PDB file of C-alpha atoms in Angstrom:
ATOM      1  CA  MET A 637      37.242 -16.588   9.082  1.00 36.00           C
ATOM      2  CA  THR A 638      36.165 -16.776  12.694  1.00 36.00           C
ATOM      3  CA  GLY A 639      35.197 -14.251  15.328  1.00 39.00           C
ATOM      4  CA  ASN A 640      32.187 -12.204  16.322  1.00 38.00           C
ATOM      5  CA  PRO A 641      29.879 -10.757  13.640  1.00 35.00           C
ATOM      6  CA  PRO A 642      30.433  -7.061  12.891  1.00 34.00           C
ATOM      7  CA  THR A 643      28.530  -4.607  15.055  1.00 33.00           C
ATOM      8  CA  THR A 644      28.193  -1.983  12.315  1.00 35.00           C
ATOM      9  CA  PHE A 645      24.839  -0.481  11.402  1.00 39.00           C
ATOM     10  CA  PRO A 646      23.091  -3.093   9.227  1.00 47.00           C
ATOM     11  CA  GLN A 647      22.728  -2.267   5.552  1.00 56.00           C
ATOM     12  CA  HIS A 648      18.968  -2.879   5.368  1.00 59.00           C
ATOM     13  CA  PRO A 649      17.393  -3.274   8.823  1.00 91.00           C
ATOM     14  CA  LEU A 650      13.955  -3.816   7.292  1.00 98.00           C
ATOM     15  CA  THR A 651      10.927  -5.029   9.196  1.00 98.00           C
ATOM     16  CA  ALA A 652       9.785  -8.515   8.179  1.00 97.00           C
ATOM     17  CA  LYS A 653       6.754  -7.103   6.344  1.00 98.00           C
ATOM     18  CA  MET A 654       8.831  -4.467   4.589  1.00 98.00           C
ATOM     19  CA  ALA A 655      11.383  -7.094   3.549  1.00 97.00           C
ATOM     20  CA  SER A 656       8.555  -9.215   2.167  1.00 97.00           C
ATOM     21  CA  VAL A 657       7.295  -6.293   0.064  1.00 97.00           C
ATOM     22  CA  VAL A 658      10.798  -5.605  -1.260  1.00 97.00           C
ATOM     23  CA  GLU A 659      11.238  -9.291  -2.094  1.00 97.00           C
ATOM     24  CA  ARG A 660       7.933  -9.381  -3.985  1.00 95.00           C
ATOM     25  CA  MET A 661       8.940  -6.261  -5.932  1.00 94.00           C
ATOM     26  CA  ALA A 662      12.221  -7.911  -6.915  1.00 94.00           C
ATOM     27  CA  ARG A 663      10.463 -11.118  -7.940  1.00 95.00           C
ATOM     28  CA  ALA A 664       8.065  -9.172 -10.173  1.00 93.00           C
ATOM     29  CA  GLY A 665      11.073  -8.263 -12.292  1.00 92.00           C
ATOM     30  CA  HIS A 666       9.782  -4.934 -13.599  1.00 93.00           C
ATOM     31  CA  PRO A 667      12.429  -2.572 -14.978  1.00 96.00           C
ATOM     32  CA  THR A 668      13.323   0.235 -12.602  1.00 96.00           C
ATOM     33  CA  LEU A 669      12.178   3.730 -13.574  1.00 97.00           C
ATOM     34  CA  ASP A 670      15.696   4.820 -14.502  1.00 97.00           C
ATOM     35  CA  GLN A 671      15.804   2.047 -17.129  1.00 97.00           C
ATOM     36  CA  LEU A 672      12.818   3.576 -18.938  1.00 98.00           C
ATOM     37  CA  SER A 673      12.193   6.688 -20.979  1.00 98.00           C
ATOM     38  CA  PRO A 674      10.578   9.530 -19.004  1.00 98.00           C
ATOM     39  CA  ALA A 675       7.215   8.803 -20.662  1.00 98.00           C
ATOM     40  CA  GLU A 676       7.504   5.089 -19.881  1.00 98.00           C
ATOM     41  CA  ALA A 677       8.552   5.894 -16.314  1.00 98.00           C
ATOM     42  CA  LYS A 678       5.463   8.066 -15.825  1.00 98.00           C
ATOM     43  CA  ALA A 679       3.209   5.226 -17.051  1.00 98.00           C
ATOM     44  CA  SER A 680       5.004   2.552 -15.019  1.00 97.00           C
ATOM     45  CA  TYR A 681       4.857   4.579 -11.806  1.00 97.00           C
ATOM     46  CA  GLU A 682       1.162   5.261 -12.254  1.00 97.00           C
ATOM     47  CA  LYS A 683       0.418   1.611 -13.004  1.00 96.00           C
ATOM     48  CA  GLY A 684       2.057   0.476  -9.763  1.00 94.00           C
ATOM     49  CA  ALA A 685       1.007   3.352  -7.529  1.00 94.00           C
ATOM     50  CA  GLY A 686      -2.113   1.802  -6.004  1.00 93.00           C
ATOM     51  CA  VAL A 687      -0.991  -1.793  -5.579  1.00 93.00           C
ATOM     52  CA  LEU A 688      -0.412  -1.647  -1.803  1.00 97.00           C
ATOM     53  CA  GLU A 689      -2.816   1.172  -0.949  1.00 97.00           C
ATOM     54  CA  VAL A 690      -5.634   0.943   1.566  1.00 97.00           C
ATOM     55  CA  PRO A 691      -9.199   1.082   0.173  1.00 97.00           C
ATOM     56  CA  LYS A 692     -10.187   4.569  -0.956  1.00 97.00           C
ATOM     57  CA  PRO A 693     -12.297   6.368   1.676  1.00 97.00           C
ATOM     58  CA  GLU A 694     -15.537   7.887   0.410  1.00 97.00           C
ATOM     59  CA  LEU A 695     -15.770  11.649   0.867  1.00 98.00           C
ATOM     60  CA  ALA A 696     -18.593  14.166   0.582  1.00 98.00           C
ATOM     61  CA  ARG A 697     -16.746  16.336  -1.963  1.00 98.00           C
ATOM     62  CA  ILE A 698     -14.262  15.428  -4.666  1.00 98.00           C
ATOM     63  CA  GLU A 699     -14.035  18.144  -7.293  1.00 98.00           C
ATOM     64  CA  ASP A 700     -11.552  18.811 -10.085  1.00 98.00           C
ATOM     65  CA  PHE A 701     -10.712  22.406 -10.988  1.00 98.00           C
ATOM     66  CA  THR A 702      -7.776  24.429 -12.319  1.00 98.00           C
ATOM     67  CA  ILE A 703      -5.512  27.102 -10.873  1.00 98.00           C
ATOM     68  CA  PRO A 704      -3.915  29.797 -13.045  1.00 98.00           C
ATOM     69  CA  ALA A 705      -0.112  29.750 -13.163  1.00 98.00           C
ATOM     70  CA  ARG A 706       1.925  32.917 -13.697  1.00 98.00           C
ATOM     71  CA  ASP A 707       2.406  32.071 -17.397  1.00 98.00           C
ATOM     72  CA  GLY A 708      -1.294  31.431 -17.988  1.00 98.00           C
ATOM     73  CA  TYR A 709      -1.121  27.623 -17.753  1.00 98.00           C
ATOM     74  CA  ALA A 710      -4.143  26.039 -16.052  1.00 98.00           C
ATOM     75  CA  ILE A 711      -2.728  23.820 -13.283  1.00 98.00           C
ATOM     76  CA  PRO A 712      -5.045  20.841 -12.633  1.00 98.00           C
ATOM     77  CA  ALA A 713      -6.080  20.429  -9.005  1.00 98.00           C
ATOM     78  CA  ARG A 714      -8.452  18.215  -7.040  1.00 98.00           C
ATOM     79  CA  LEU A 715     -10.347  19.146  -3.895  1.00 98.00           C
ATOM     80  CA  TYR A 716     -11.113  16.476  -1.296  1.00 98.00           C
ATOM     81  CA  ALA A 717     -13.412  17.276   1.626  1.00 98.00           C
ATOM     82  CA  PRO A 718     -15.265  15.151   4.179  1.00 98.00           C
ATOM     83  CA  SER A 719     -18.195  17.590   4.311  1.00 97.00           C
ATOM     84  CA  THR A 720     -19.697  20.552   2.500  1.00 97.00           C
ATOM     85  CA  ALA A 721     -18.804  22.923   5.346  1.00 97.00           C
ATOM     86  CA  VAL A 722     -16.189  25.659   5.027  1.00 98.00           C
ATOM     87  CA  LEU A 723     -13.037  23.794   6.074  1.00 98.00           C
ATOM     88  CA  PRO A 724      -9.352  24.395   6.726  1.00 98.00           C
ATOM     89  CA  ALA A 725      -7.172  22.865   4.032  1.00 98.00           C
ATOM     90  CA  LEU A 726      -3.915  21.124   3.256  1.00 98.00           C
ATOM     91  CA  MET A 727      -2.414  21.872  -0.160  1.00 98.00           C
ATOM     92  CA  TYR A 728      -0.653  18.651  -1.208  1.00 99.00           C
ATOM     93  CA  PHE A 729       2.164  18.117  -3.709  1.00 99.00           C
ATOM     94  CA  HIS A 730       2.776  14.547  -4.886  1.00 98.00           C
ATOM     95  CA  GLY A 731       6.175  12.877  -5.015  1.00 98.00           C
ATOM     96  CA  GLY A 732       7.950  11.405  -8.025  1.00 98.00           C
ATOM     97  CA  GLY A 733      11.294  13.120  -8.493  1.00 98.00           C
ATOM     98  CA  PHE A 734       9.701  16.051 -10.361  1.00 98.00           C
ATOM     99  CA  THR A 735       9.368  13.569 -13.258  1.00 98.00           C
ATOM    100  CA  VAL A 736       6.628  11.028 -12.425  1.00 98.00           C
ATOM    101  CA  GLY A 737       3.448  11.051 -10.337  1.00 98.00           C
ATOM    102  CA  ASN A 738       0.192  12.974 -10.581  1.00 98.00           C
ATOM    103  CA  ILE A 739      -3.105  13.561  -8.807  1.00 98.00           C
ATOM    104  CA  ARG A 740      -4.199   9.987  -9.579  1.00 98.00           C
ATOM    105  CA  THR A 741      -1.104   8.328  -8.100  1.00 98.00           C
ATOM    106  CA  HIS A 742      -1.712  10.070  -4.777  1.00 98.00           C
ATOM    107  CA  ASP A 743      -5.511   9.983  -4.801  1.00 98.00           C
ATOM    108  CA  THR A 744      -5.823   7.429  -2.006  1.00 98.00           C
ATOM    109  CA  LEU A 745      -3.318   9.162   0.270  1.00 98.00           C
ATOM    110  CA  CYS A 746      -5.064  12.524  -0.144  1.00 98.00           C
ATOM    111  CA  ARG A 747      -8.438  10.901   0.565  1.00 98.00           C
ATOM    112  CA  VAL A 748      -7.023   9.273   3.688  1.00 98.00           C
ATOM    113  CA  LEU A 749      -5.529  12.521   4.983  1.00 98.00           C
ATOM    114  CA  SER A 750      -8.811  14.354   4.409  1.00 98.00           C
ATOM    115  CA  HIS A 751     -10.915  11.589   5.951  1.00 98.00           C
ATOM    116  CA  LYS A 752      -8.737  11.164   9.033  1.00 98.00           C
ATOM    117  CA  SER A 753      -8.063  14.854   9.706  1.00 98.00           C
ATOM    118  CA  GLY A 754     -11.518  16.252   8.935  1.00 98.00           C
ATOM    119  CA  CYS A 755      -9.817  18.895   6.766  1.00 98.00           C
ATOM    120  CA  ALA A 756     -10.002  19.559   3.056  1.00 98.00           C
ATOM    121  CA  VAL A 757      -7.055  18.554   0.876  1.00 98.00           C
ATOM    122  CA  VAL A 758      -6.191  20.234  -2.422  1.00 98.00           C
ATOM    123  CA  SER A 759      -3.914  18.059  -4.574  1.00 99.00           C
ATOM    124  CA  VAL A 760      -1.894  19.860  -7.248  1.00 98.00           C
ATOM    125  CA  ASP A 761      -0.778  18.478 -10.641  1.00 98.00           C
ATOM    126  CA  TYR A 762       2.251  20.727 -11.063  1.00 98.00           C
ATOM    127  CA  ARG A 763       4.130  20.419 -14.359  1.00 98.00           C
ATOM    128  CA  LEU A 764       6.757  17.680 -14.667  1.00 98.00           C
ATOM    129  CA  ALA A 765      10.181  17.174 -16.205  1.00 98.00           C
ATOM    130  CA  PRO A 766      11.593  16.727 -18.742  1.00 98.00           C
ATOM    131  CA  ALA A 767       9.069  18.879 -20.632  1.00 98.00           C
ATOM    132  CA  PHE A 768       9.199  21.407 -17.802  1.00 98.00           C
ATOM    133  CA  LYS A 769      12.529  21.959 -16.091  1.00 98.00           C
ATOM    134  CA  PHE A 770      13.410  23.651 -12.805  1.00 98.00           C
ATOM    135  CA  PRO A 771      11.991  25.928 -11.506  1.00 98.00           C
ATOM    136  CA  THR A 772       8.596  25.255 -13.168  1.00 98.00           C
ATOM    137  CA  ALA A 773       7.438  22.776 -10.510  1.00 98.00           C
ATOM    138  CA  SER A 774       8.444  25.182  -7.761  1.00 98.00           C
ATOM    139  CA  ASN A 775       6.713  28.108  -9.479  1.00 98.00           C
ATOM    140  CA  ASP A 776       3.542  26.060 -10.045  1.00 99.00           C
ATOM    141  CA  ALA A 777       3.507  24.992  -6.399  1.00 99.00           C
ATOM    142  CA  TRP A 778       3.818  28.554  -5.159  1.00 98.00           C
ATOM    143  CA  ASP A 779       1.258  29.890  -7.652  1.00 98.00           C
ATOM    144  CA  ALA A 780      -1.161  27.195  -6.474  1.00 98.00           C
ATOM    145  CA  PHE A 781      -0.656  27.978  -2.797  1.00 98.00           C
ATOM    146  CA  ALA A 782      -0.939  31.735  -3.348  1.00 98.00           C
ATOM    147  CA  PHE A 783      -4.196  31.131  -5.224  1.00 98.00           C
ATOM    148  CA  LEU A 784      -5.552  29.033  -2.349  1.00 98.00           C
ATOM    149  CA  ALA A 785      -4.516  31.637   0.220  1.00 98.00           C
ATOM    150  CA  HIS A 786      -6.248  34.434  -1.690  1.00 98.00           C
ATOM    151  CA  GLU A 787      -9.125  32.713  -3.503  1.00 97.00           C
ATOM    152  CA  GLY A 788      -9.794  29.549  -1.502  1.00 98.00           C
ATOM    153  CA  GLY A 789     -12.991  30.983  -0.072  1.00 97.00           C
ATOM    154  CA  ARG A 790     -14.602  30.486  -3.467  1.00 96.00           C
ATOM    155  CA  ILE A 791     -14.223  26.704  -3.143  1.00 97.00           C
ATOM    156  CA  GLY A 792     -15.284  26.476   0.494  1.00 97.00           C
ATOM    157  CA  ILE A 793     -11.859  26.780   2.137  1.00 98.00           C
ATOM    158  CA  ASP A 794     -11.152  28.715   5.332  1.00 98.00           C
ATOM    159  CA  ILE A 795      -8.140  30.653   4.084  1.00 98.00           C
ATOM    160  CA  THR A 796      -7.086  31.592   7.613  1.00 98.00           C
ATOM    161  CA  ARG A 797      -6.274  27.928   8.370  1.00 98.00           C
ATOM    162  CA  LEU A 798      -3.958  26.461   5.731  1.00 98.00           C
ATOM    163  CA  ALA A 799      -1.185  23.868   5.579  1.00 98.00           C
ATOM    164  CA  VAL A 800       1.180  22.720   2.838  1.00 98.00           C
ATOM    165  CA  GLY A 801       2.511  19.216   2.481  1.00 98.00           C
ATOM    166  CA  GLY A 802       3.934  16.600   0.196  1.00 98.00           C
ATOM    167  CA  ASP A 803       6.044  13.491  -0.090  1.00 98.00           C
ATOM    168  CA  SER A 804       9.560  13.235  -1.531  1.00 98.00           C
ATOM    169  CA  ALA A 805       9.855  15.878  -4.296  1.00 98.00           C
ATOM    170  CA  GLY A 806       6.453  17.134  -3.150  1.00 98.00           C
ATOM    171  CA  GLY A 807       7.939  17.631   0.314  1.00 98.00           C
ATOM    172  CA  THR A 808      10.633  19.795  -1.272  1.00 98.00           C
ATOM    173  CA  LEU A 809       7.921  21.913  -2.896  1.00 99.00           C
ATOM    174  CA  ALA A 810       5.996  22.192   0.384  1.00 99.00           C
ATOM    175  CA  ALA A 811       9.109  23.384   2.243  1.00 99.00           C
ATOM    176  CA  VAL A 812       9.736  25.972  -0.486  1.00 98.00           C
ATOM    177  CA  CYS A 813       6.160  27.206  -0.193  1.00 98.00           C
ATOM    178  CA  ALA A 814       6.515  27.528   3.582  1.00 98.00           C
ATOM    179  CA  ILE A 815       9.492  29.866   3.131  1.00 98.00           C
ATOM    180  CA  LEU A 816       7.749  31.874   0.410  1.00 98.00           C
ATOM    181  CA  ALA A 817       4.559  32.099   2.502  1.00 98.00           C
ATOM    182  CA  ARG A 818       6.570  33.610   5.351  1.00 98.00           C
ATOM    183  CA  ASP A 819       8.154  36.101   2.946  1.00 98.00           C
ATOM    184  CA  ALA A 820       4.743  37.023   1.510  1.00 98.00           C
ATOM    185  CA  GLY A 821       3.096  37.326   4.905  1.00 98.00           C
ATOM    186  CA  LEU A 822       0.530  34.622   4.123  1.00 97.00           C
ATOM    187  CA  PRO A 823      -0.831  32.625   7.066  1.00 95.00           C
ATOM    188  CA  LEU A 824       0.413  29.044   7.207  1.00 98.00           C
ATOM    189  CA  ALA A 825      -0.258  26.762  10.149  1.00 98.00           C
ATOM    190  CA  LEU A 826       1.851  23.706   9.225  1.00 98.00           C
ATOM    191  CA  GLN A 827       4.301  22.250   6.723  1.00 98.00           C
ATOM    192  CA  LEU A 828       3.783  18.478   6.446  1.00 99.00           C
ATOM    193  CA  LEU A 829       6.962  16.968   4.982  1.00 99.00           C
ATOM    194  CA  ILE A 830       7.018  13.244   4.172  1.00 99.00           C
ATOM    195  CA  TYR A 831      10.555  11.977   3.392  1.00 98.00           C
ATOM    196  CA  PRO A 832      11.345  15.263   1.592  1.00 98.00           C
ATOM    197  CA  GLY A 833      14.324  15.898  -0.675  1.00 98.00           C
ATOM    198  CA  MET A 834      16.308  18.732   0.905  1.00 98.00           C
ATOM    199  CA  THR A 835      19.956  18.626  -0.126  1.00 98.00           C
ATOM    200  CA  ALA A 836      21.773  19.827  -3.234  1.00 97.00           C
ATOM    201  CA  HIS A 837      24.134  16.987  -4.077  1.00 95.00           C
ATOM    202  CA  GLN A 838      22.841  13.727  -2.517  1.00 95.00           C
ATOM    203  CA  ASP A 839      26.117  13.187  -0.660  1.00 95.00           C
ATOM    204  CA  THR A 840      24.919  12.299   2.840  1.00 98.00           C
ATOM    205  CA  ALA A 841      25.808   9.066   4.625  1.00 98.00           C
ATOM    206  CA  SER A 842      22.298   7.688   4.037  1.00 98.00           C
ATOM    207  CA  HIS A 843      22.638   8.285   0.296  1.00 98.00           C
ATOM    208  CA  GLN A 844      25.772   6.147   0.391  1.00 97.00           C
ATOM    209  CA  ARG A 845      24.246   3.525   2.692  1.00 97.00           C
ATOM    210  CA  PHE A 846      21.156   3.051   0.494  1.00 97.00           C
ATOM    211  CA  GLU A 847      22.820   3.723  -2.858  1.00 97.00           C
ATOM    212  CA  HIS A 848      21.377   0.453  -4.190  1.00 96.00           C
ATOM    213  CA  GLY A 849      17.952   0.805  -2.581  1.00 95.00           C
ATOM    214  CA  PRO A 850      15.678  -0.834  -1.629  1.00 95.00           C
ATOM    215  CA  LEU A 851      13.406   0.836  -4.192  1.00 95.00           C
ATOM    216  CA  LEU A 852      14.903   4.317  -4.396  1.00 97.00           C
ATOM    217  CA  THR A 853      18.454   4.008  -5.735  1.00 97.00           C
ATOM    218  CA  LYS A 854      21.211   6.437  -6.672  1.00 98.00           C
ATOM    219  CA  ALA A 855      20.588   5.569 -10.328  1.00 98.00           C
ATOM    220  CA  MET A 856      16.902   6.498  -9.996  1.00 98.00           C
ATOM    221  CA  ILE A 857      17.630   9.775  -8.188  1.00 98.00           C
ATOM    222  CA  ASP A 858      20.223  10.655 -10.843  1.00 98.00           C
ATOM    223  CA  PHE A 859      17.680   9.852 -13.562  1.00 98.00           C
ATOM    224  CA  PHE A 860      15.006  12.081 -12.013  1.00 98.00           C
ATOM    225  CA  PHE A 861      17.287  15.055 -11.470  1.00 97.00           C
ATOM    226  CA  ALA A 862      18.835  14.725 -14.933  1.00 97.00           C
ATOM    227  CA  GLN A 863      15.332  15.322 -16.301  1.00 98.00           C
ATOM    228  CA  TYR A 864      14.628  18.245 -13.956  1.00 98.00           C
ATOM    229  CA  VAL A 865      17.688  20.488 -13.695  1.00 98.00           C
ATOM    230  CA  ARG A 866      18.774  22.711 -16.560  1.00 98.00           C
ATOM    231  CA  THR A 867      22.405  23.016 -15.438  1.00 97.00           C
ATOM    232  CA  PRO A 868      24.366  21.813 -12.387  1.00 96.00           C
ATOM    233  CA  ALA A 869      23.970  25.322 -10.945  1.00 97.00           C
ATOM    234  CA  ASP A 870      20.241  24.667 -10.396  1.00 98.00           C
ATOM    235  CA  ARG A 871      21.173  22.271  -7.605  1.00 97.00           C
ATOM    236  CA  ASP A 872      22.572  25.174  -5.606  1.00 97.00           C
ATOM    237  CA  ASP A 873      19.290  27.106  -5.717  1.00 98.00           C
ATOM    238  CA  TRP A 874      17.454  26.832  -2.401  1.00 98.00           C
ATOM    239  CA  ARG A 875      14.232  26.081  -4.271  1.00 98.00           C
ATOM    240  CA  PHE A 876      15.869  22.815  -5.358  1.00 98.00           C
ATOM    241  CA  ALA A 877      17.545  22.226  -1.987  1.00 98.00           C
ATOM    242  CA  PRO A 878      15.788  23.972   0.909  1.00 98.00           C
ATOM    243  CA  LEU A 879      18.707  23.116   3.212  1.00 98.00           C
ATOM    244  CA  LEU A 880      20.516  25.918   1.354  1.00 98.00           C
ATOM    245  CA  ALA A 881      17.908  28.535   2.299  1.00 98.00           C
ATOM    246  CA  ASP A 882      19.660  31.465   3.984  1.00 97.00           C
ATOM    247  CA  ASP A 883      17.038  31.910   6.637  1.00 96.00           C
ATOM    248  CA  VAL A 884      14.151  29.787   7.895  1.00 98.00           C
ATOM    249  CA  ASP A 885      13.303  31.944  10.912  1.00 98.00           C
ATOM    250  CA  GLY A 886       9.569  32.376  11.314  1.00 98.00           C
ATOM    251  CA  VAL A 887       8.435  29.683   8.878  1.00 98.00           C
ATOM    252  CA  ALA A 888       5.451  27.501   9.754  1.00 98.00           C
ATOM    253  CA  PRO A 889       5.808  24.684  12.290  1.00 98.00           C
ATOM    254  CA  ALA A 890       6.714  21.352  10.717  1.00 98.00           C
ATOM    255  CA  TRP A 891       5.658  17.730  10.961  1.00 98.00           C
ATOM    256  CA  ILE A 892       8.378  15.652   9.308  1.00 98.00           C
ATOM    257  CA  GLY A 893       7.869  11.930   8.704  1.00 98.00           C
ATOM    258  CA  LEU A 894      10.904   9.950   7.527  1.00 98.00           C
ATOM    259  CA  ALA A 895      11.685   6.347   6.595  1.00 98.00           C
ATOM    260  CA  GLU A 896      14.726   4.875   8.332  1.00 98.00           C
ATOM    261  CA  CYS A 897      15.942   2.874   5.310  1.00 98.00           C
ATOM    262  CA  ASP A 898      15.841   5.689   2.774  1.00 98.00           C
ATOM    263  CA  PRO A 899      18.574   7.633   0.968  1.00 98.00           C
ATOM    264  CA  VAL A 900      16.918  10.938   1.949  1.00 98.00           C
ATOM    265  CA  VAL A 901      16.561  10.239   5.686  1.00 98.00           C
ATOM    266  CA  ASP A 902      19.675  12.182   6.703  1.00 98.00           C
ATOM    267  CA  GLU A 903      18.687  15.334   4.834  1.00 98.00           C
ATOM    268  CA  GLY A 904      15.233  15.194   6.427  1.00 98.00           C
ATOM    269  CA  ILE A 905      16.873  15.068   9.858  1.00 98.00           C
ATOM    270  CA  ALA A 906      19.209  17.900   8.842  1.00 98.00           C
ATOM    271  CA  TYR A 907      16.253  20.063   7.819  1.00 98.00           C
ATOM    272  CA  ALA A 908      14.500  19.357  11.114  1.00 98.00           C
ATOM    273  CA  ASP A 909      17.696  20.470  12.862  1.00 98.00           C
ATOM    274  CA  LYS A 910      17.887  23.628  10.691  1.00 98.00           C
ATOM    275  CA  LEU A 911      14.292  24.534  11.557  1.00 98.00           C
ATOM    276  CA  ARG A 912      14.790  23.877  15.276  1.00 98.00           C
ATOM    277  CA  ALA A 913      17.964  25.975  15.296  1.00 98.00           C
ATOM    278  CA  ALA A 914      15.838  28.842  13.924  1.00 98.00           C
ATOM    279  CA  GLY A 915      13.290  28.402  16.702  1.00 98.00           C
ATOM    280  CA  VAL A 916      10.661  26.654  14.555  1.00 98.00           C
ATOM    281  CA  ALA A 917       8.551  23.978  16.267  1.00 98.00           C
ATOM    282  CA  VAL A 918       9.237  20.564  14.702  1.00 98.00           C
ATOM    283  CA  ASP A 919       7.615  17.173  15.256  1.00 98.00           C
ATOM    284  CA  LEU A 920      10.023  14.627  13.742  1.00 98.00           C
ATOM    285  CA  GLU A 921       8.972  11.000  13.321  1.00 98.00           C
ATOM    286  CA  ILE A 922      11.344   8.348  11.937  1.00 98.00           C
ATOM    287  CA  TYR A 923       9.556   5.120  11.048  1.00 98.00           C
ATOM    288  CA  ARG A 924      11.882   2.214  11.656  1.00 98.00           C
ATOM    289  CA  GLY A 925      12.640  -0.521   9.159  1.00 98.00           C
ATOM    290  CA  VAL A 926      10.731   0.980   6.213  1.00 98.00           C
ATOM    291  CA  ILE A 927      11.721   2.535   2.886  1.00 98.00           C
ATOM    292  CA  HIS A 928      10.910   5.519   0.688  1.00 98.00           C
ATOM    293  CA  GLU A 929       7.274   5.454  -0.517  1.00 97.00           C
ATOM    294  CA  PHE A 930       6.195   3.404   2.515  1.00 98.00           C
ATOM    295  CA  ILE A 931       3.303   5.710   3.440  1.00 98.00           C
ATOM    296  CA  LYS A 932       1.495   4.519   0.295  1.00 98.00           C
ATOM    297  CA  MET A 933       1.763   0.850   1.328  1.00 98.00           C
ATOM    298  CA  GLY A 934      -0.952   0.777   3.974  1.00 98.00           C
ATOM    299  CA  ARG A 935      -2.308  -2.615   2.905  1.00 97.00           C
ATOM    300  CA  ALA A 936       1.026  -4.248   3.746  1.00 98.00           C
ATOM    301  CA  LEU A 937       2.716  -2.136   6.410  1.00 98.00           C
ATOM    302  CA  PRO A 938       1.457  -1.129   9.869  1.00 98.00           C
ATOM    303  CA  GLU A 939       4.039   1.680   9.784  1.00 98.00           C
ATOM    304  CA  ALA A 940       2.215   3.190   6.801  1.00 98.00           C
ATOM    305  CA  LEU A 941      -1.052   3.254   8.719  1.00 98.00           C
ATOM    306  CA  GLN A 942       0.745   4.765  11.721  1.00 98.00           C
ATOM    307  CA  ALA A 943       2.335   7.481   9.570  1.00 98.00           C
ATOM    308  CA  GLN A 944      -1.019   8.290   7.949  1.00 98.00           C
ATOM    309  CA  ASN A 945      -2.602   8.589  11.399  1.00 98.00           C
ATOM    310  CA  ASP A 946       0.266  10.712  12.725  1.00 98.00           C
ATOM    311  CA  ALA A 947       0.180  13.067   9.737  1.00 98.00           C
ATOM    312  CA  ALA A 948      -3.603  13.427   9.938  1.00 98.00           C
ATOM    313  CA  ARG A 949      -3.401  14.115  13.671  1.00 98.00           C
ATOM    314  CA  ALA A 950      -0.762  16.805  13.082  1.00 98.00           C
ATOM    315  CA  LEU A 951      -3.044  18.389  10.484  1.00 98.00           C
ATOM    316  CA  LYS A 952      -6.062  18.275  12.757  1.00 98.00           C
ATOM    317  CA  GLU A 953      -4.161  19.789  15.680  1.00 98.00           C
ATOM    318  CA  ALA A 954      -2.692  22.580  13.545  1.00 98.00           C
ATOM    319  CA  LEU A 955      -5.817  23.448  11.572  1.00 97.00           C
ATOM    320  CA  THR A 956      -8.818  22.908  13.838  1.00 89.00           C
ATOM    321  CA  PRO A 957      -9.481  24.929  16.998  1.00 76.00           C
TER     322      PRO A 957
END
C-alpha cells in the first residue's frame, strides 16, 4: 500500500519520557489491577505508588488524627503543614477508582502541595469498595470537609480559607464537596481537580481512544466501578458523575489539571465547560503527551513537576492574601 501516512489524531502521542515509563511498566510484567482481587489490587497499587515520586519534602507538622463520619466511623486523616502557624488548608482526596489508594499512596504528593503552596493539606482515608459501596466514599468526603469547615480551628486551620482537591476518583469527591459546600453555605476558595472522573457511563471519545491504556484501561475502570456501585442506577447519581449535577452556579472556582493521553480527559474538559457556562472561574491545564497518574511521576516526567507547581500556585493564589 502506498500513499501519504494518515493525518488522524495519533493513538498515543506520548512524550519520549512518558513512552519510556510506559515501556518500563510493560517490561516489568506485573498483572494489571483488574486481573487481581480487590485486596490484591490494593496491595499492588500501594507497592508501586512511590516508585517514580520525587523525594519527600520535610515539613514542620505531620499529624495523624480521625474525623467522625455520620455513622460513627472514625475516618483516618493526616495533616501536613510547613509551619506551626494557623494556616489555610486544602482537604485532599486520593485517587484509586474508589477501590485502591490511601493516605500512604499519596503521602509524597500531599507533602509537595503543602511545601510548595505554604498551605496545610489534610489527606482523607475515606472508606473503599468493595467493602463500602457508593455513596460511602462521597459521604465520608463530605463529612470530612464539613468537619474541617466547622472544627478545623482546633488543629490550627484557618477555616475561612479552605480548598478541596483530589486526583481521579478523589477529584470526583472534591467536585461533589464543592457543590455541597455551596448548598450548605460553607466558604470554599478553590476546587483542585486532577484528571477527575466526571461522567456516568465512560462513553466519551477519549474513553474509546484510550480503551487499552496506557496504564488506565477500560478493563480497569470497569473493575473499579464494579466494586463501587450497588446497581447501574448509581451511575446516574450526580455524586458518582458530577457532570449530571443539575446546577453548578455559584460553586468555588476551579483549577483543573488533565493528562492528554487519558480516558478521562474529555469529561474533565466537559466539566470545565459546564462550570464556565455557569459563570464559575476555571483555570484548565492540559498536560501534553502524558497519561493518568502522571502527577505522581515527578522523578521521571517534567510535566509532573510542572503540574505540581501549577497546582500549588493555584492553591497559594486562592488561599493566601
